[in-house]
């Protein structure tokens, strides 16, 4: 039976999970893959910490380069994270003829195209299933299962921190700040939660999804990103009243000659499968032109779910090594010479249904003023709801638009905001698959 | 660019979808796979029927053997169905060195092990992603994505006909017969619906899932199968009152040294993702010991979704042909020498929570008589609900049990049925993941 030697760079949460699976499931993997996947070395700054299960001390080194240069090692697993050392080590591994598996979405979203090209030139397999959606087979499904489909759209809940916070606001009508504090206390949010709550982590994953779905090189800066910190229990309440839930969605869609690419809080019908994805769980709806809607659901983060995705890459690469089929699958789902540049639709050009919520003085003529401005900009309303009555005091005014262009909506809102009968900033939430009320 | 020639046997619904995808998406497939997948021949008894899009008449033949023996053809797609001619043609294709893709779940469930062995001996890839769950990547996920997991359980809604009927009874409180008639009128059920409504089609798919999940040879007869024809709107109503939905589930679970393998109407909590799968849609929850619950959702049948799964197999095999890696993936997820025989737990040995509904005379002492018999057999009750009051007439009596052994429950029910205060047959529905009321 062929032996394949593996080196793990970085023994933090995910790396520890990978080490654990390789050590404890060697027999299961042997029975499935028909090869012996042997853990040869682990590089980490901290070689002494108890990882919760026995690891041979001799496997550890503080020198990651030693692992990358070890002539016996066939596959290098990069679970250090970040975009500096990790990148250098991956490039060094590729140049030394190692196959590579990484869970590093930030690196791939920013510099994936260059890394993938380098791997391809060197005849190296670069696996990254763990970079998007934890244990959900997002990469494999896009690249292999939907191979005969043109991808119509992908819509995903891809960040467990945001979903945990939004679920809590939804269930308990607490404030964003309170929900964030609790998520931090329970270990579902980092001390500095910016990457998660501002949607940046989700955008990283969306960039990778777009590359695979459309065979295009996408610049992270071209993705419109809006986080969840301005979501209030009031808007969640209104959403529910009209049959919606609010989720932070990553959305990409093919529209004519361009691609929509956006991350923002989104209203989706309560009976949509994505509406029932709560807490730290993730889900992705991939719509193919032959398959229609398909959905994957599962843990998008965490030690063992993410390690499970790394193992899936390791097994795939091991099978390629055994049959001399490295390079069998193009990294980005399309052959390198078929990668195109498809423009990303600027957010101003988006055509969508919108939920708009104002605070306006409850006085005759106010509604006609506001809807007049919207009408002047070509925005027609599906429905208008004034909540509560308070003569000459401000009350929430909720509007659902027909399809409208985002630029027009923004210009209209700026004008409306200037009215003295309107208080504070209006809230704007995009709607996917409107219920049509 | 390498050209790979494909022959399609059977141009019915799925076959037509495959032909359509091969003809209309040749360029997309070329850009992804890096090979030219060329449709070389189509065998069907009916070579004249309009399939709704242009097909070169010269591709058609009435002689399937001609396709299977054509030395130019690399991959044979079997979409004839049934277990006689289809089997002979697949064997003939294997013997002639053709790679094979089939959507034939009945054949694979009954004789898969022999066919897989024959393919393996001959160094042939045999793809069958389309046999379970239409476009959902059930086979790929079990075989490749969860490669590092021991599979704890699989629970699936795998038959669109049954799910359409149950959804209709749930939504409209109509009878099973009425729901079936409507499904037939709308093309969601066959004129003879036995295979679907009696759970047999679902059992075929479960047999394939079990083989892949556990690396075991399972006999179809060992799977416990109960259809949906006895489900009444009353039981669906009670299920809802207690926070459940009723779905026809295929269930397999590892329990000690055996495997639970069963298909039956099942109560699941209304907030379970599977509860929200309605109409013709399918879904599968796969629980791995590293991943936890993961779910796949999508169209489990239909021309284009099923054809999409066939295309995924064709692309995988094409990649193997291009890199000389045929046989890269063991057909049953485990290496042939690692296939074991794991016993299937007889249904009598099942330990589960149960919903039991009687019609009993509303008279003092009746409840104590019934619960006394249950108690004598070691069955304790979580809750008892008498619905309505009608002195000395029969009213529904609903009970939820704690964990109990099926054999004991059956013996007790037989005894209870004999009581003169109990009318008709009691209804027994197994519960998955009880709400714990």
Short mmCIF file of C-alpha atoms in Angstrom, two decimals, chain B:
data_model
loop_
_atom_site.label_atom_id
_atom_site.label_comp_id
_atom_site.label_asym_id
_atom_site.label_seq_id
_atom_site.Cartn_x
_atom_site.Cartn_y
_atom_site.Cartn_z
CA UNK B 1 -7.96 18.50 -27.17
CA UNK B 2 -8.95 14.93 -26.39
CA UNK B 3 -12.27 13.74 -27.80
CA UNK B 4 -14.38 11.36 -25.73
CA UNK B 5 -17.22 9.56 -27.45
CA UNK B 6 -20.43 8.87 -25.63
CA UNK B 7 -23.29 6.52 -26.37
CA UNK B 8 -26.68 6.89 -24.69
CA UNK B 9 -28.92 3.86 -24.18
CA UNK B 10 -32.57 4.84 -23.75
CA UNK B 11 -33.86 8.23 -24.82
CA UNK B 12 -36.73 8.63 -22.34
CA UNK B 13 -36.91 11.45 -19.84
CA UNK B 14 -33.42 11.23 -18.34
CA UNK B 15 -31.76 10.08 -21.57
CA UNK B 16 -33.26 13.00 -23.44
CA UNK B 17 -31.92 15.38 -20.79
CA UNK B 18 -28.44 13.90 -21.17
CA UNK B 19 -28.60 14.18 -24.96
CA UNK B 20 -29.73 17.76 -24.65
CA UNK B 21 -26.92 18.72 -22.27
CA UNK B 22 -24.28 17.01 -24.41
CA UNK B 23 -25.50 18.75 -27.56
CA UNK B 24 -26.17 22.19 -26.17
CA UNK B 25 -23.35 22.56 -23.63
CA UNK B 26 -20.45 21.12 -25.54
CA UNK B 27 -18.51 24.36 -25.27
CA UNK B 28 -19.12 24.85 -21.53
CA UNK B 29 -18.02 21.28 -20.86
CA UNK B 30 -14.93 21.73 -23.03
CA UNK B 31 -13.98 24.86 -21.07
CA UNK B 32 -14.36 23.05 -17.76
CA UNK B 33 -13.17 19.52 -18.49
CA UNK B 34 -10.61 20.28 -21.15
CA UNK B 35 -11.96 17.48 -23.35
CA UNK B 36 -14.55 17.32 -26.09
CA UNK B 37 -17.46 15.14 -24.99
CA UNK B 38 -19.06 14.07 -28.26
CA UNK B 39 -22.39 12.29 -28.45
CA UNK B 40 -21.80 9.45 -30.89
CA UNK B 41 -24.97 7.35 -30.72
CA UNK B 42 -28.40 7.11 -29.10
CA UNK B 43 -30.23 3.79 -28.83
CA UNK B 44 -33.99 3.81 -28.40
CA UNK B 45 -36.94 1.82 -29.70
CA UNK B 46 -38.57 5.08 -30.73
CA UNK B 47 -36.19 6.87 -33.07
CA UNK B 48 -38.81 9.19 -34.56
CA UNK B 49 -40.44 10.98 -31.66
CA UNK B 50 -39.82 14.73 -31.40
CA UNK B 51 -37.72 15.26 -28.26
CA UNK B 52 -38.36 19.00 -28.27
CA UNK B 53 -35.01 20.10 -29.71
CA UNK B 54 -33.06 19.19 -32.85
CA UNK B 55 -31.20 15.87 -32.72
CA UNK B 56 -29.31 14.59 -35.76
CA UNK B 57 -31.37 11.63 -36.99
CA UNK B 58 -28.15 9.78 -37.84
CA UNK B 59 -27.27 9.48 -34.15
CA UNK B 60 -30.23 7.17 -33.51
CA UNK B 61 -30.26 3.43 -33.67
CA UNK B 62 -32.78 0.87 -32.49
CA UNK B 63 -30.01 -1.55 -31.68
CA UNK B 64 -28.54 -0.88 -28.25
CA UNK B 65 -25.96 -3.64 -28.74
CA UNK B 66 -24.53 -1.71 -31.65
CA UNK B 67 -23.78 1.20 -29.29
CA UNK B 68 -22.31 -1.03 -26.61
CA UNK B 69 -20.05 -2.75 -29.16
CA UNK B 70 -19.03 0.38 -31.08
CA UNK B 71 -15.22 0.44 -30.77
CA UNK B 72 -15.17 4.25 -30.93
CA UNK B 73 -17.41 4.75 -27.94
CA UNK B 74 -15.61 5.42 -24.64
CA UNK B 75 -18.50 5.86 -22.21
CA UNK B 76 -21.94 4.26 -22.27
CA UNK B 77 -24.80 6.00 -20.46
CA UNK B 78 -27.58 3.60 -19.44
CA UNK B 79 -30.91 5.39 -19.00
CA UNK B 80 -33.22 2.55 -19.98
CA UNK B 81 -34.16 1.58 -16.43
CA UNK B 82 -35.43 -1.78 -15.20
CA UNK B 83 -33.35 -4.76 -14.23
CA UNK B 84 -33.26 -7.00 -17.30
CA UNK B 85 -32.04 -5.49 -20.59
CA UNK B 86 -30.29 -2.69 -18.73
CA UNK B 87 -28.24 -5.21 -16.76
CA UNK B 88 -27.25 -7.21 -19.82
CA UNK B 89 -26.19 -4.09 -21.67
CA UNK B 90 -24.16 -2.74 -18.75
CA UNK B 91 -22.36 -6.08 -18.41
CA UNK B 92 -21.72 -6.18 -22.14
CA UNK B 93 -20.36 -2.62 -22.03
CA UNK B 94 -18.04 -3.49 -19.15
CA UNK B 95 -16.78 -6.57 -20.97
CA UNK B 96 -16.10 -4.42 -23.98
CA UNK B 97 -14.01 -1.99 -21.96
CA UNK B 98 -16.50 0.86 -21.95
CA UNK B 99 -16.83 3.11 -18.96
CA UNK B 100 -20.43 3.16 -17.72
CA UNK B 101 -22.76 5.75 -16.21
CA UNK B 102 -26.19 4.69 -15.00
CA UNK B 103 -29.14 6.26 -13.18
CA UNK B 104 -30.65 2.83 -12.51
CA UNK B 105 -31.31 2.65 -8.76
CA UNK B 106 -33.48 -0.47 -8.93
CA UNK B 107 -30.71 -2.38 -10.67
CA UNK B 108 -27.95 -1.10 -8.39
CA UNK B 109 -29.97 -1.71 -5.22
CA UNK B 110 -30.65 -5.28 -6.28
CA UNK B 111 -27.46 -6.29 -8.04
CA UNK B 112 -25.05 -3.45 -7.47
CA UNK B 113 -22.42 -5.45 -5.67
CA UNK B 114 -22.02 -7.87 -8.58
CA UNK B 115 -21.97 -5.06 -11.16
CA UNK B 116 -19.47 -3.06 -9.14
CA UNK B 117 -17.22 -6.11 -8.74
CA UNK B 118 -17.39 -6.80 -12.46
CA UNK B 119 -16.49 -3.17 -13.24
CA UNK B 120 -13.59 -3.27 -10.79
CA UNK B 121 -12.22 -6.55 -12.22
CA UNK B 122 -12.31 -5.05 -15.69
CA UNK B 123 -10.75 -1.75 -14.63
CA UNK B 124 -13.89 0.16 -15.52
CA UNK B 125 -15.38 3.27 -13.91
CA UNK B 126 -19.08 2.87 -13.13
CA UNK B 127 -20.76 6.16 -12.27
CA UNK B 128 -24.16 6.31 -10.57
CA UNK B 129 -24.55 9.80 -9.05
CA UNK B 130 -27.95 10.10 -10.77
CA UNK B 131 -29.32 7.01 -9.06
CA UNK B 132 -29.86 8.75 -5.71
CA UNK B 133 -31.26 12.22 -5.16
CA UNK B 134 -31.22 13.57 -8.71
CA UNK B 135 -28.95 16.59 -8.87
CA UNK B 136 -28.01 16.52 -5.17
CA UNK B 137 -24.42 15.25 -4.91
CA UNK B 138 -25.29 12.46 -2.48
CA UNK B 139 -22.85 9.90 -3.87
CA UNK B 140 -19.99 12.37 -4.24
CA UNK B 141 -20.49 13.79 -0.76
CA UNK B 142 -20.60 10.38 0.90
CA UNK B 143 -17.68 9.00 -1.10
CA UNK B 144 -15.38 12.00 -1.35
CA UNK B 145 -16.32 14.88 0.95
CA UNK B 146 -16.93 12.77 4.06
CA UNK B 147 -13.97 10.49 3.42
CA UNK B 148 -12.50 11.26 6.86
CA UNK B 149 -15.78 10.71 8.71
CA UNK B 150 -17.42 7.68 10.20
CA UNK B 151 -21.03 8.11 9.08
CA UNK B 152 -23.27 8.30 12.12
CA UNK B 153 -26.56 8.42 10.23
CA UNK B 154 -28.27 9.39 7.02
CA UNK B 155 -31.88 10.57 6.94
CA UNK B 156 -33.45 11.50 3.66
CA UNK B 157 -36.57 12.54 1.83
CA UNK B 158 -35.78 10.71 -1.38
CA UNK B 159 -39.06 10.35 -3.22
CA UNK B 160 -40.74 13.39 -4.73
CA UNK B 161 -44.06 11.61 -5.26
CA UNK B 162 -44.45 10.75 -1.59
CA UNK B 163 -43.30 14.18 -0.50
CA UNK B 164 -45.76 15.87 -2.86
CA UNK B 165 -48.61 13.76 -1.50
CA UNK B 166 -47.67 14.32 2.15
CA UNK B 167 -47.21 18.06 1.55
CA UNK B 168 -50.69 18.21 0.05
CA UNK B 169 -52.32 16.33 2.93
CA UNK B 170 -50.45 18.65 5.32
CA UNK B 171 -51.47 21.84 3.54
CA UNK B 172 -55.06 20.94 2.71
CA UNK B 173 -56.01 18.23 5.18
CA UNK B 174 -57.32 16.12 2.30
CA UNK B 175 -57.26 12.33 2.26
CA UNK B 176 -54.35 10.28 0.97
CA UNK B 177 -56.49 9.09 -1.94
CA UNK B 178 -57.34 12.62 -2.99
CA UNK B 179 -53.73 13.76 -2.73
CA UNK B 180 -52.60 10.78 -4.80
CA UNK B 181 -55.22 11.46 -7.49
CA UNK B 182 -54.05 15.04 -7.77
CA UNK B 183 -50.39 14.06 -7.91
CA UNK B 184 -51.26 11.65 -10.73
CA UNK B 185 -53.23 14.33 -12.59
CA UNK B 186 -50.28 16.74 -12.30
CA UNK B 187 -47.70 14.18 -13.42
CA UNK B 188 -46.06 13.79 -10.00
CA UNK B 189 -47.22 10.18 -9.61
CA UNK B 190 -47.34 7.24 -12.00
CA UNK B 191 -50.58 5.55 -13.04
CA UNK B 192 -49.37 2.61 -10.94
CA UNK B 193 -47.82 4.45 -8.01
CA UNK B 194 -46.90 1.35 -5.97
CA UNK B 195 -43.10 1.66 -6.27
CA UNK B 196 -43.24 5.20 -4.97
CA UNK B 197 -45.99 5.24 -2.35
CA UNK B 198 -45.06 1.91 -0.82
CA UNK B 199 -41.53 3.20 -0.18
CA UNK B 200 -39.82 0.74 -2.52
CA UNK B 201 -38.11 3.39 -4.64
CA UNK B 202 -36.89 5.05 -1.46
CA UNK B 203 -35.55 1.71 -0.21
CA UNK B 204 -33.60 1.25 -3.46
CA UNK B 205 -31.88 4.57 -2.85
CA UNK B 206 -31.28 3.76 0.82
CA UNK B 207 -29.58 0.49 -0.14
CA UNK B 208 -27.11 2.43 -2.29
CA UNK B 209 -26.54 5.00 0.46
CA UNK B 210 -25.85 2.28 3.05
CA UNK B 211 -23.34 0.56 0.80
CA UNK B 212 -21.43 3.84 0.39
CA UNK B 213 -21.76 5.05 3.96
CA UNK B 214 -20.65 1.85 5.64
CA UNK B 215 -18.82 -0.12 2.98
CA UNK B 216 -21.19 -3.02 3.36
CA UNK B 217 -23.18 -5.26 1.09
CA UNK B 218 -26.82 -4.74 2.01
CA UNK B 219 -29.69 -6.98 0.89
CA UNK B 220 -32.76 -5.04 -0.16
CA UNK B 221 -34.94 -7.50 1.77
CA UNK B 222 -33.22 -6.55 5.01
CA UNK B 223 -34.46 -2.97 4.79
CA UNK B 224 -37.72 -2.40 6.65
CA UNK B 225 -40.17 -0.64 4.33
CA UNK B 226 -43.53 0.94 5.11
CA UNK B 227 -45.30 3.28 2.69
CA UNK B 228 -47.47 6.33 3.18
CA UNK B 229 -50.88 5.03 2.14
CA UNK B 230 -52.17 4.79 5.71
CA UNK B 231 -51.30 8.38 6.67
CA UNK B 232 -54.44 10.31 7.55
CA UNK B 233 -55.03 14.05 7.82
CA UNK B 234 -55.91 13.41 11.48
CA UNK B 235 -52.41 12.15 12.28
CA UNK B 236 -50.87 15.02 10.38
CA UNK B 237 -53.05 17.37 12.41
CA UNK B 238 -51.93 15.81 15.70
CA UNK B 239 -48.31 15.89 14.54
CA UNK B 240 -48.60 19.62 13.95
CA UNK B 241 -50.23 20.25 17.31
CA UNK B 242 -47.23 18.69 19.00
CA UNK B 243 -44.64 20.46 16.84
CA UNK B 244 -43.97 17.76 14.26
CA UNK B 245 -44.27 17.10 10.55
CA UNK B 246 -44.74 13.69 8.95
CA UNK B 247 -42.30 12.79 6.15
CA UNK B 248 -41.43 9.53 4.44
CA UNK B 249 -37.83 9.14 5.56
CA UNK B 250 -35.10 6.75 4.54
CA UNK B 251 -33.00 6.24 7.65
CA UNK B 252 -29.74 4.44 8.27
CA UNK B 253 -27.74 4.64 11.47
CA UNK B 254 -24.77 2.91 12.93
CA UNK B 255 -25.80 1.24 16.22
CA UNK B 256 -23.16 -0.85 17.98
CA UNK B 257 -22.27 -3.68 15.63
CA UNK B 258 -25.27 -3.28 13.33
CA UNK B 259 -26.97 -0.79 11.04
CA UNK B 260 -30.53 0.47 11.28
CA UNK B 261 -32.02 0.50 7.78
CA UNK B 262 -35.61 1.59 7.43
CA UNK B 263 -38.07 3.49 5.28
CA UNK B 264 -41.32 4.66 6.88
CA UNK B 265 -43.48 7.70 7.60
CA UNK B 266 -41.68 9.53 10.38
CA UNK B 267 -42.47 12.40 12.71
CA UNK B 268 -39.73 15.00 12.81
CA UNK B 269 -39.69 18.30 14.70
CA UNK B 270 -41.20 21.13 12.64
CA UNK B 271 -38.00 23.17 13.04
CA UNK B 272 -35.83 20.42 11.55
CA UNK B 273 -34.59 21.45 8.09
CA UNK B 274 -36.17 18.31 6.61
CA UNK B 275 -39.60 19.49 7.77
CA UNK B 276 -39.37 22.44 5.40
CA UNK B 277 -38.73 20.30 2.34
CA UNK B 278 -42.01 20.36 0.46
CA UNK B 279 -43.56 19.17 -2.79
CA UNK B 280 -41.34 17.31 -5.22
CA UNK B 281 -38.11 18.46 -3.55
CA UNK B 282 -35.75 16.03 -1.85
CA UNK B 283 -33.21 16.44 0.93
CA UNK B 284 -30.71 14.31 2.81
CA UNK B 285 -29.16 14.95 6.20
CA UNK B 286 -25.83 13.16 6.47
CA UNK B 287 -24.34 13.12 9.94
CA UNK B 288 -20.62 12.50 10.10
CA UNK B 289 -18.73 12.13 13.35
CA UNK B 290 -16.50 15.08 12.40
CA UNK B 291 -18.91 17.19 10.36
CA UNK B 292 -22.03 16.87 12.48
CA UNK B 293 -25.26 17.32 10.49
CA UNK B 294 -24.85 18.35 6.88
CA UNK B 295 -27.78 18.59 4.51
CA UNK B 296 -28.18 18.46 0.76
CA UNK B 297 -31.40 19.76 -0.80
CA UNK B 298 -32.64 19.91 -4.36
CA UNK B 299 -34.62 18.27 -7.13
CA UNK B 300 -34.38 14.51 -6.73
CA UNK B 301 -35.91 13.72 -10.10
CA UNK B 302 -36.87 15.32 -13.38
CA UNK B 303 -35.19 15.51 -16.77
CA UNK B 304 -32.57 18.22 -16.33
CA UNK B 305 -31.65 17.75 -12.64
CA UNK B 306 -31.05 14.04 -13.22
CA UNK B 307 -29.18 14.70 -16.45
CA UNK B 308 -26.99 17.15 -14.54
CA UNK B 309 -25.91 14.32 -12.23
CA UNK B 310 -25.14 12.10 -15.24
CA UNK B 311 -22.99 14.90 -16.67
CA UNK B 312 -21.09 15.09 -13.39
CA UNK B 313 -20.23 11.38 -13.73
CA UNK B 314 -19.32 11.82 -17.40
CA UNK B 315 -16.94 14.67 -16.54
CA UNK B 316 -15.31 12.67 -13.72
CA UNK B 317 -14.77 9.70 -16.00
CA UNK B 318 -13.53 11.93 -18.83
CA UNK B 319 -10.95 13.39 -16.44
CA UNK B 320 -9.88 9.88 -15.50
CA UNK B 321 -9.60 8.83 -19.14
CA UNK B 322 -7.50 11.93 -19.89
CA UNK B 323 -5.06 11.28 -17.04
CA UNK B 324 -5.03 7.49 -17.16
CA UNK B 325 -6.67 7.39 -13.76
CA UNK B 326 -9.64 5.10 -14.36
CA UNK B 327 -10.34 3.23 -11.12
CA UNK B 328 -9.06 6.20 -9.11
CA UNK B 329 -12.15 6.13 -6.91
CA UNK B 330 -13.48 2.84 -5.54
CA UNK B 331 -17.07 2.51 -6.65
CA UNK B 332 -18.43 1.86 -3.17
CA UNK B 333 -16.38 4.49 -1.33
CA UNK B 334 -14.28 1.73 0.27
CA UNK B 335 -11.54 -0.32 -1.35
CA UNK B 336 -12.99 -3.64 -2.56
CA UNK B 337 -11.01 -5.60 0.03
CA UNK B 338 -12.40 -3.37 2.79
CA UNK B 339 -16.05 -4.13 2.05
CA UNK B 340 -17.55 -5.87 5.08
CA UNK B 341 -20.83 -7.49 5.88
CA UNK B 342 -22.42 -5.54 8.69
CA UNK B 343 -25.72 -6.97 9.96
CA UNK B 344 -28.90 -4.95 9.55
CA UNK B 345 -30.82 -4.50 12.79
CA UNK B 346 -34.21 -6.27 12.54
CA UNK B 347 -37.03 -3.75 12.93
CA UNK B 348 -38.21 -5.59 16.07
CA UNK B 349 -34.96 -4.58 17.75
CA UNK B 350 -35.38 -0.89 16.94
CA UNK B 351 -35.38 1.44 19.93
CA UNK B 352 -37.30 4.61 19.20
CA UNK B 353 -39.83 7.13 20.41
CA UNK B 354 -43.31 6.38 19.12
CA UNK B 355 -46.51 8.23 18.42
CA UNK B 356 -49.53 5.95 18.96
CA UNK B 357 -53.07 6.96 18.12
CA UNK B 358 -56.09 4.86 19.15
CA UNK B 359 -59.79 5.29 18.85
CA UNK B 360 -61.12 4.42 22.29
CA UNK B 361 -64.47 4.68 24.05
CA UNK B 362 -64.57 7.76 26.25
CA UNK B 363 -65.34 5.96 29.52
CA UNK B 364 -63.69 5.91 32.95
CA UNK B 365 -60.93 3.32 33.28
CA UNK B 366 -60.11 3.04 29.59
CA UNK B 367 -56.94 5.07 29.80
CA UNK B 368 -55.67 3.11 32.78
CA UNK B 369 -56.37 -0.17 30.96
CA UNK B 370 -54.39 0.90 27.88
CA UNK B 371 -51.51 2.45 29.75
CA UNK B 372 -51.46 -0.58 32.02
CA UNK B 373 -50.84 -2.91 29.07
CA UNK B 374 -48.12 -0.60 27.75
CA UNK B 375 -46.55 -0.53 31.21
CA UNK B 376 -46.63 -4.33 31.42
CA UNK B 377 -44.47 -4.39 28.32
CA UNK B 378 -42.01 -1.89 29.73
CA UNK B 379 -43.26 1.03 27.66
CA UNK B 380 -43.48 4.32 29.51
CA UNK B 381 -45.31 7.34 28.24
CA UNK B 382 -44.00 10.83 27.77
CA UNK B 383 -47.47 12.25 27.32
CA UNK B 384 -51.09 11.27 26.75
CA UNK B 385 -53.69 13.42 25.05
CA UNK B 386 -57.37 12.72 24.72
CA UNK B 387 -58.85 14.77 21.94
CA UNK B 388 -62.49 15.78 22.39
CA UNK B 389 -65.06 14.26 24.72
CA UNK B 390 -67.97 12.07 23.70
CA UNK B 391 -69.43 10.10 26.51
CA UNK B 392 -69.48 6.40 25.58
CA UNK B 393 -68.45 7.09 22.01
CA UNK B 394 -65.00 6.64 20.55
CA UNK B 395 -62.55 9.53 20.56
CA UNK B 396 -58.93 9.75 19.44
CA UNK B 397 -56.38 9.01 22.12
CA UNK B 398 -52.83 10.13 21.35
CA UNK B 399 -49.74 8.88 23.17
CA UNK B 400 -46.06 9.72 22.88
CA UNK B 401 -43.75 7.09 24.32
CA UNK B 402 -40.33 7.37 25.89
CA UNK B 403 -37.68 5.24 24.18
CA UNK B 404 -39.12 1.77 23.70
CA UNK B 405 -38.28 -1.37 21.80
CA UNK B 406 -40.40 -1.91 18.71
CA UNK B 407 -41.11 -5.54 19.50
CA UNK B 408 -42.60 -4.59 22.87
CA UNK B 409 -44.67 -1.85 21.31
CA UNK B 410 -46.09 -4.22 18.71
CA UNK B 411 -46.97 -6.91 21.23
CA UNK B 412 -48.63 -4.33 23.46
CA UNK B 413 -50.61 -2.87 20.54
CA UNK B 414 -51.89 -6.30 19.56
CA UNK B 415 -53.14 -6.77 23.11
CA UNK B 416 -54.68 -3.31 23.24
CA UNK B 417 -56.36 -3.80 19.89
CA UNK B 418 -58.25 -6.74 21.38
CA UNK B 419 -59.84 -4.58 24.10
CA UNK B 420 -63.51 -4.00 23.41
CA UNK B 421 -63.12 -0.33 24.34
CA UNK B 422 -60.68 0.17 21.46
CA UNK B 423 -62.00 0.56 17.91
CA UNK B 424 -60.10 -0.31 14.74
CA UNK B 425 -56.34 -0.52 14.28
CA UNK B 426 -54.07 1.75 16.27
CA UNK B 427 -51.74 3.96 14.23
CA UNK B 428 -48.03 3.79 15.01
CA UNK B 429 -45.57 6.41 13.75
CA UNK B 430 -41.88 6.44 14.64
CA UNK B 431 -40.34 9.71 15.81
CA UNK B 432 -36.88 11.01 14.98
CA UNK B 433 -35.31 13.60 17.30
CA UNK B 434 -38.26 13.96 19.66
CA UNK B 435 -39.18 17.44 20.88
CA UNK B 436 -39.32 16.04 24.38
CA UNK B 437 -42.76 17.11 25.53
#
